[in-house]
Amino acid sequence: MDAIGVLLTFPMSSYLEQELDKRFNLFRLWNFPQKNDFFKDNSGSIRAVVANVNVGANRELIDSLPALEIVSCYSVGLDKVDLRHCKQKGIRVTNTPDVLTDDAADLAIGLMLTTLRGISECDRYVRGGLWKKGDFKLTTKFSGKKVGIIGLGRIGTAIAKRAEAFNCPISYYSRSQKPESNYKYFPSVVELASDCDILVVACALTEETRHIINRQVIDALGPKGFLINIGRGPHIDEPELVSALVERRIAGAGLDVYENEPHVPEELFGLDNVVLVPHIGSGTVETRIVMADLVVGNLEAHFSNNPLLTPVV
């Protein structure tokens, strides 16, 4: 397979690059500043694209690669891949579901604890020598809080199970009620937000879920409510969230994702009621290795005419 051209759209993992280099003729797109010249010289030999949440495979890229057969995504999210265009052109698409579920759910719980208990602020308090001047302020208890989850898929369900261990009542919103679930269902996000203490965004990003967290939802969550986002940045109307945090119209937020990554609204940097982490949902050594192996495994399966491991299209 070493003659098969594979295009890597963005630096993702040294391990992934190493494994792709072993098996394929790997092109690193960022090494070619003159994109038009690159595609003119190499488009006919590139039969696969490896994409992620930073740089995917849009219509323009797909149409630039006439020999393209498969897009293998180093992520579970597919919002940067034009799935409809891939389907129309008979291009297969895979992703990395399940393997990052635990990490994403763990992070959601970590953000809840860190945000409600002020752990990041406590750390700064000790490092800044402020403890010598007096005790830290009281924070908010996590155990027993009502947790509302937007999106009860793999990750949402894993978050719910973890939160139950803290005696948190669980409710959810999704496109349709899950008959197999015993959790309380709400038919709208506003109703869910009105009923919970902590609102967690864990759904896929689609046109329907873009800005699913808007001013109405934020106001329904209220001044004692906390918002956690481990989904995608565009799930939240970011200027509305910033103003709500600045004005203390919600109690706090824990954010792993942002609307224009890696750019984060600077108004958030000075606030003590928000915890910011740099999109690390699946960012553990163990999970990234398994994700890379799944990307490579899907490519090997495709080019060996075997069933794909995790097909999407």
Coordinates of C-alpha atoms in Angstrom, one line a residue:
M1 CA 0.0 0.0 0.0
D2 CA 3.0 2.3 0.2
A3 CA 2.2 3.7 -3.3
I4 CA -1.3 4.9 -2.2
G5 CA -1.3 8.6 -1.6
V6 CA -2.9 9.8 1.7
L7 CA -3.4 13.5 2.5
L8 CA -3.1 14.5 6.1
T9 CA -5.0 17.9 6.4
F10 CA -3.6 19.1 9.8
P11 CA -0.9 18.1 12.4
M12 CA -2.8 15.7 14.6
S13 CA -0.5 13.1 16.3
S14 CA 3.1 12.1 15.8
Y15 CA 2.1 8.5 16.3
L16 CA -0.6 8.7 13.6
E17 CA 1.9 10.3 11.2
Q18 CA 4.4 7.5 12.0
E19 CA 1.8 4.8 11.3
L20 CA 0.6 6.4 8.1
D21 CA 4.2 6.9 6.9
K22 CA 4.9 3.2 7.4
R23 CA 2.0 2.1 5.2
F24 CA 1.2 4.9 2.7
N25 CA 2.7 7.7 0.6
L26 CA 1.9 10.4 3.1
F27 CA 1.4 14.1 2.1
R28 CA 1.3 16.7 4.9
L29 CA -0.9 19.5 3.5
W30 CA 0.6 22.2 5.8
N31 CA 4.0 21.6 4.3
F32 CA 2.8 22.9 0.9
P33 CA 2.0 26.7 1.1
Q34 CA 1.3 26.8 -2.6
K35 CA -1.9 24.7 -2.5
N36 CA -2.7 25.1 -6.1
D37 CA 0.7 23.8 -7.3
F38 CA 0.5 21.0 -4.8
F39 CA -2.9 19.8 -6.1
K40 CA -1.8 20.2 -9.7
D41 CA 1.2 18.0 -9.1
N42 CA -0.3 15.4 -6.7
S43 CA -4.1 15.3 -6.9
G44 CA -4.2 12.3 -9.2
S45 CA -2.3 10.1 -6.7
I46 CA -4.2 11.0 -3.5
R47 CA -6.8 8.3 -2.8
A48 CA -7.5 9.1 0.9
V49 CA -7.8 12.1 3.2
V50 CA -7.2 12.0 6.9
A51 CA -9.2 14.8 8.5
N52 CA -10.1 16.1 12.0
V53 CA -12.1 18.8 13.8
N54 CA -9.6 21.5 12.7
V55 CA -9.4 20.8 9.0
G56 CA -11.8 18.4 7.5
A57 CA -12.9 17.7 3.9
N58 CA -15.1 20.4 2.4
R59 CA -16.5 20.5 -1.1
E60 CA -13.5 22.4 -2.5
L61 CA -11.0 19.9 -1.2
I62 CA -13.0 16.9 -2.3
D63 CA -13.4 18.3 -5.8
S64 CA -9.6 19.0 -5.9
L65 CA -8.9 15.3 -5.5
P66 CA -10.4 13.3 -8.5
A67 CA -9.0 10.0 -7.3
L68 CA -10.3 10.4 -3.7
E69 CA -12.0 7.2 -2.4
I70 CA -12.2 7.7 1.4
V71 CA -12.1 10.3 4.2
S72 CA -10.9 8.8 7.5
C73 CA -11.6 11.2 10.4
Y74 CA -9.4 11.4 13.4
S75 CA -12.4 12.4 15.5
V76 CA -16.0 11.4 16.2
G77 CA -17.3 14.8 15.1
L78 CA -17.9 15.2 11.3
D79 CA -19.0 18.8 11.1
K80 CA -15.9 19.7 9.0
V81 CA -16.7 17.0 6.4
D82 CA -19.2 17.6 3.6
L83 CA -21.0 14.3 4.1
R84 CA -23.6 15.0 1.4
H85 CA -21.0 15.7 -1.2
C86 CA -19.1 12.6 -0.2
K87 CA -22.2 10.5 -0.6
Q88 CA -23.0 11.9 -4.0
K89 CA -19.5 11.1 -5.2
G90 CA -19.4 7.7 -3.7
I91 CA -16.6 8.6 -1.3
R92 CA -16.5 6.6 1.9
V93 CA -16.3 8.3 5.3
T94 CA -15.2 6.9 8.7
N95 CA -14.7 8.4 12.2
T96 CA -13.6 7.2 15.6
P97 CA -16.7 6.6 17.8
D98 CA -16.8 4.9 21.2
V99 CA -13.0 5.0 21.8
L100 CA -13.2 8.6 23.1
T101 CA -16.4 8.3 25.0
D102 CA -14.8 7.7 28.4
D103 CA -12.4 10.6 28.1
A104 CA -15.1 13.1 27.0
A105 CA -17.4 12.0 29.8
D106 CA -14.6 12.1 32.4
L107 CA -13.8 15.7 31.3
A108 CA -17.4 16.7 31.6
I109 CA -17.5 15.6 35.2
G110 CA -14.1 17.2 35.8
L111 CA -15.4 20.5 34.4
M112 CA -18.5 20.3 36.6
L113 CA -16.4 19.7 39.8
T114 CA -13.8 22.3 38.8
T115 CA -16.5 25.0 38.0
L116 CA -18.8 24.4 40.9
R117 CA -16.0 23.9 43.5
G118 CA -13.8 26.7 42.1
I119 CA -10.8 24.4 41.9
S120 CA -8.9 26.4 39.3
E121 CA -9.5 29.6 41.3
C122 CA -8.4 27.8 44.5
D123 CA -5.2 26.8 42.8
R124 CA -4.4 30.4 41.8
Y125 CA -5.4 31.5 45.3
V126 CA -2.7 29.2 46.9
R127 CA 0.0 30.0 44.3
G128 CA -0.6 33.7 44.7
G129 CA 0.1 33.5 48.5
L130 CA -3.5 34.6 49.3
W131 CA -4.2 31.8 51.7
K132 CA -2.0 33.4 54.2
K133 CA -4.4 36.4 54.3
G134 CA -7.5 34.3 54.9
D135 CA -9.5 31.3 53.8
F136 CA -11.0 30.9 50.4
K137 CA -14.6 31.8 49.8
L138 CA -17.3 29.1 50.0
T139 CA -18.2 27.3 46.8
T140 CA -21.1 25.2 45.4
K141 CA -21.8 21.6 46.2
F142 CA -21.9 19.2 43.2
S143 CA -23.4 16.1 44.6
G144 CA -27.1 16.0 44.3
K145 CA -27.4 18.8 41.7
K146 CA -29.9 18.3 38.9
V147 CA -28.0 17.6 35.6
G148 CA -29.6 18.2 32.3
I149 CA -27.9 16.8 29.2
I150 CA -28.4 17.9 25.6
G151 CA -27.8 14.8 23.5
L152 CA -28.2 11.4 25.1
G153 CA -25.9 9.5 22.7
R154 CA -22.8 7.6 23.7
I155 CA -21.1 10.5 25.4
G156 CA -24.2 11.9 26.9
T157 CA -25.2 8.5 28.4
A158 CA -21.7 8.1 29.8
I159 CA -21.9 11.5 31.5
A160 CA -25.3 10.6 32.9
K161 CA -23.9 7.4 34.4
R162 CA -21.0 9.2 36.0
A163 CA -23.2 11.9 37.4
E164 CA -25.6 9.4 38.9
A165 CA -22.7 8.2 41.1
F166 CA -22.8 11.7 42.7
N167 CA -26.5 11.2 43.3
C168 CA -27.4 13.7 40.6
P169 CA -31.0 13.4 39.1
I170 CA -30.6 13.2 35.3
S171 CA -32.8 14.7 32.6
Y172 CA -32.2 15.2 28.9
Y173 CA -33.2 16.7 25.6
S174 CA -32.7 15.0 22.3
R175 CA -34.3 15.0 18.9
S176 CA -36.6 12.3 20.1
Q177 CA -37.4 10.6 23.4
K178 CA -35.3 7.5 24.2
P179 CA -37.8 4.7 25.1
E180 CA -35.0 2.6 26.7
S181 CA -34.0 5.4 29.0
N182 CA -35.4 6.0 32.5
Y183 CA -34.1 9.6 32.6
K184 CA -36.7 12.4 32.5
Y185 CA -37.2 13.7 29.0
F186 CA -37.9 17.4 28.1
P187 CA -39.2 18.2 24.6
S188 CA -37.3 21.5 24.4
V189 CA -33.9 22.8 25.6
V190 CA -35.6 25.8 27.3
E191 CA -37.7 23.5 29.4
L192 CA -34.6 21.4 30.2
A193 CA -32.6 24.4 31.2
S194 CA -35.4 25.7 33.5
D195 CA -35.4 22.4 35.4
C196 CA -31.7 21.7 36.0
D197 CA -28.8 23.1 38.0
I198 CA -26.2 22.1 35.5
L199 CA -26.8 22.1 31.7
V200 CA -24.4 19.9 29.7
V201 CA -24.0 20.2 25.9
A202 CA -23.0 16.7 24.5
C203 CA -24.8 16.6 21.1
A204 CA -23.4 16.5 17.6
L205 CA -23.0 19.8 15.7
T206 CA -25.6 20.2 12.9
E207 CA -27.4 23.1 11.4
E208 CA -30.2 22.3 13.9
T209 CA -28.0 22.4 16.9
R210 CA -25.9 25.4 16.0
H211 CA -26.5 28.0 18.7
I212 CA -28.8 25.6 20.5
I213 CA -27.7 27.5 23.6
N214 CA -29.0 31.0 23.0
R215 CA -30.1 33.9 25.3
Q216 CA -33.5 32.3 25.9
V217 CA -31.8 29.0 27.1
I218 CA -29.2 30.9 29.2
D219 CA -32.0 33.0 30.9
A220 CA -33.9 29.8 31.6
L221 CA -30.8 28.3 33.2
G222 CA -30.7 31.4 35.5
P223 CA -28.3 33.0 38.0
K224 CA -27.8 29.7 40.0
G225 CA -27.2 27.5 36.9
F226 CA -24.0 26.3 35.4
L227 CA -23.3 25.5 31.7
I228 CA -20.8 22.8 30.6
N229 CA -19.8 22.4 26.9
I230 CA -17.8 19.4 25.7
G231 CA -19.6 19.3 22.4
R232 CA -18.6 21.9 19.8
G233 CA -18.1 25.7 20.2
P234 CA -20.8 26.7 17.7
H235 CA -23.4 25.0 19.9
I236 CA -23.3 28.2 22.0
D237 CA -24.1 31.7 20.9
E238 CA -20.7 32.9 22.3
P239 CA -21.4 36.6 22.7
E240 CA -24.6 35.8 24.6
L241 CA -22.7 33.5 26.9
V242 CA -19.9 36.1 27.5
S243 CA -22.4 38.7 28.5
A244 CA -24.3 36.3 30.7
L245 CA -21.1 35.4 32.6
V246 CA -19.9 39.0 32.8
E247 CA -23.4 40.1 34.1
R248 CA -23.6 37.0 36.4
R249 CA -26.9 36.0 34.8
I250 CA -25.7 32.4 35.1
A251 CA -23.5 31.1 38.0
G252 CA -20.7 29.8 35.8
A253 CA -19.5 27.8 32.9
G254 CA -16.9 25.1 32.1
L255 CA -15.8 25.1 28.4
D256 CA -13.7 22.7 26.4
V257 CA -14.7 24.1 23.0
Y258 CA -15.2 27.5 21.4
E259 CA -16.8 29.1 18.4
N260 CA -13.6 30.2 16.7
E261 CA -10.9 27.9 18.0
P262 CA -8.1 28.5 19.0
H263 CA -9.4 32.0 19.6
V264 CA -11.2 32.5 22.9
P265 CA -13.1 35.6 23.8
E266 CA -10.7 37.7 25.9
E267 CA -13.5 39.0 28.1
L268 CA -13.5 35.5 29.7
F269 CA -9.9 35.6 30.8
G270 CA -10.5 37.8 33.8
L271 CA -13.6 36.1 35.1
D272 CA -13.6 33.8 38.1
N273 CA -16.8 32.0 37.2
V274 CA -15.6 30.3 34.1
V275 CA -13.2 27.4 33.6
L276 CA -11.4 27.2 30.2
V277 CA -9.6 24.2 28.7
P278 CA -8.2 23.9 25.2
H279 CA -10.4 21.3 23.5
I280 CA -8.9 18.3 25.3
G281 CA -12.0 16.1 25.3
S282 CA -10.1 13.1 23.8
G283 CA -6.7 14.4 24.7
T284 CA -5.2 11.4 26.6
V285 CA -2.2 9.4 25.3
E286 CA -4.1 6.2 25.5
T287 CA -7.2 7.3 23.6
R288 CA -5.3 9.2 20.9
I289 CA -3.3 6.0 20.1
V290 CA -6.5 4.0 19.8
M291 CA -8.0 6.7 17.6
A292 CA -5.0 6.7 15.3
D293 CA -5.1 2.9 15.1
L294 CA -8.8 3.1 14.1
V295 CA -8.0 5.7 11.4
V296 CA -5.3 3.5 10.0
G297 CA -7.4 0.4 10.3
N298 CA -10.2 1.9 8.3
L299 CA -7.8 2.9 5.5
E300 CA -6.2 -0.6 5.5
A301 CA -9.7 -2.2 5.4
H302 CA -10.8 0.0 2.5
F303 CA -7.7 -0.6 0.3
S304 CA -7.9 -4.3 1.1
N305 CA -11.5 -4.5 0.0
N306 CA -12.6 -5.4 3.5
P307 CA -15.6 -4.0 5.4
L308 CA -14.8 -0.7 7.1
L309 CA -14.5 -0.7 10.9
T310 CA -16.5 2.4 11.6
P311 CA -18.4 3.5 8.4
V312 CA -20.4 6.7 8.3
V313 CA -20.9 7.0 4.6

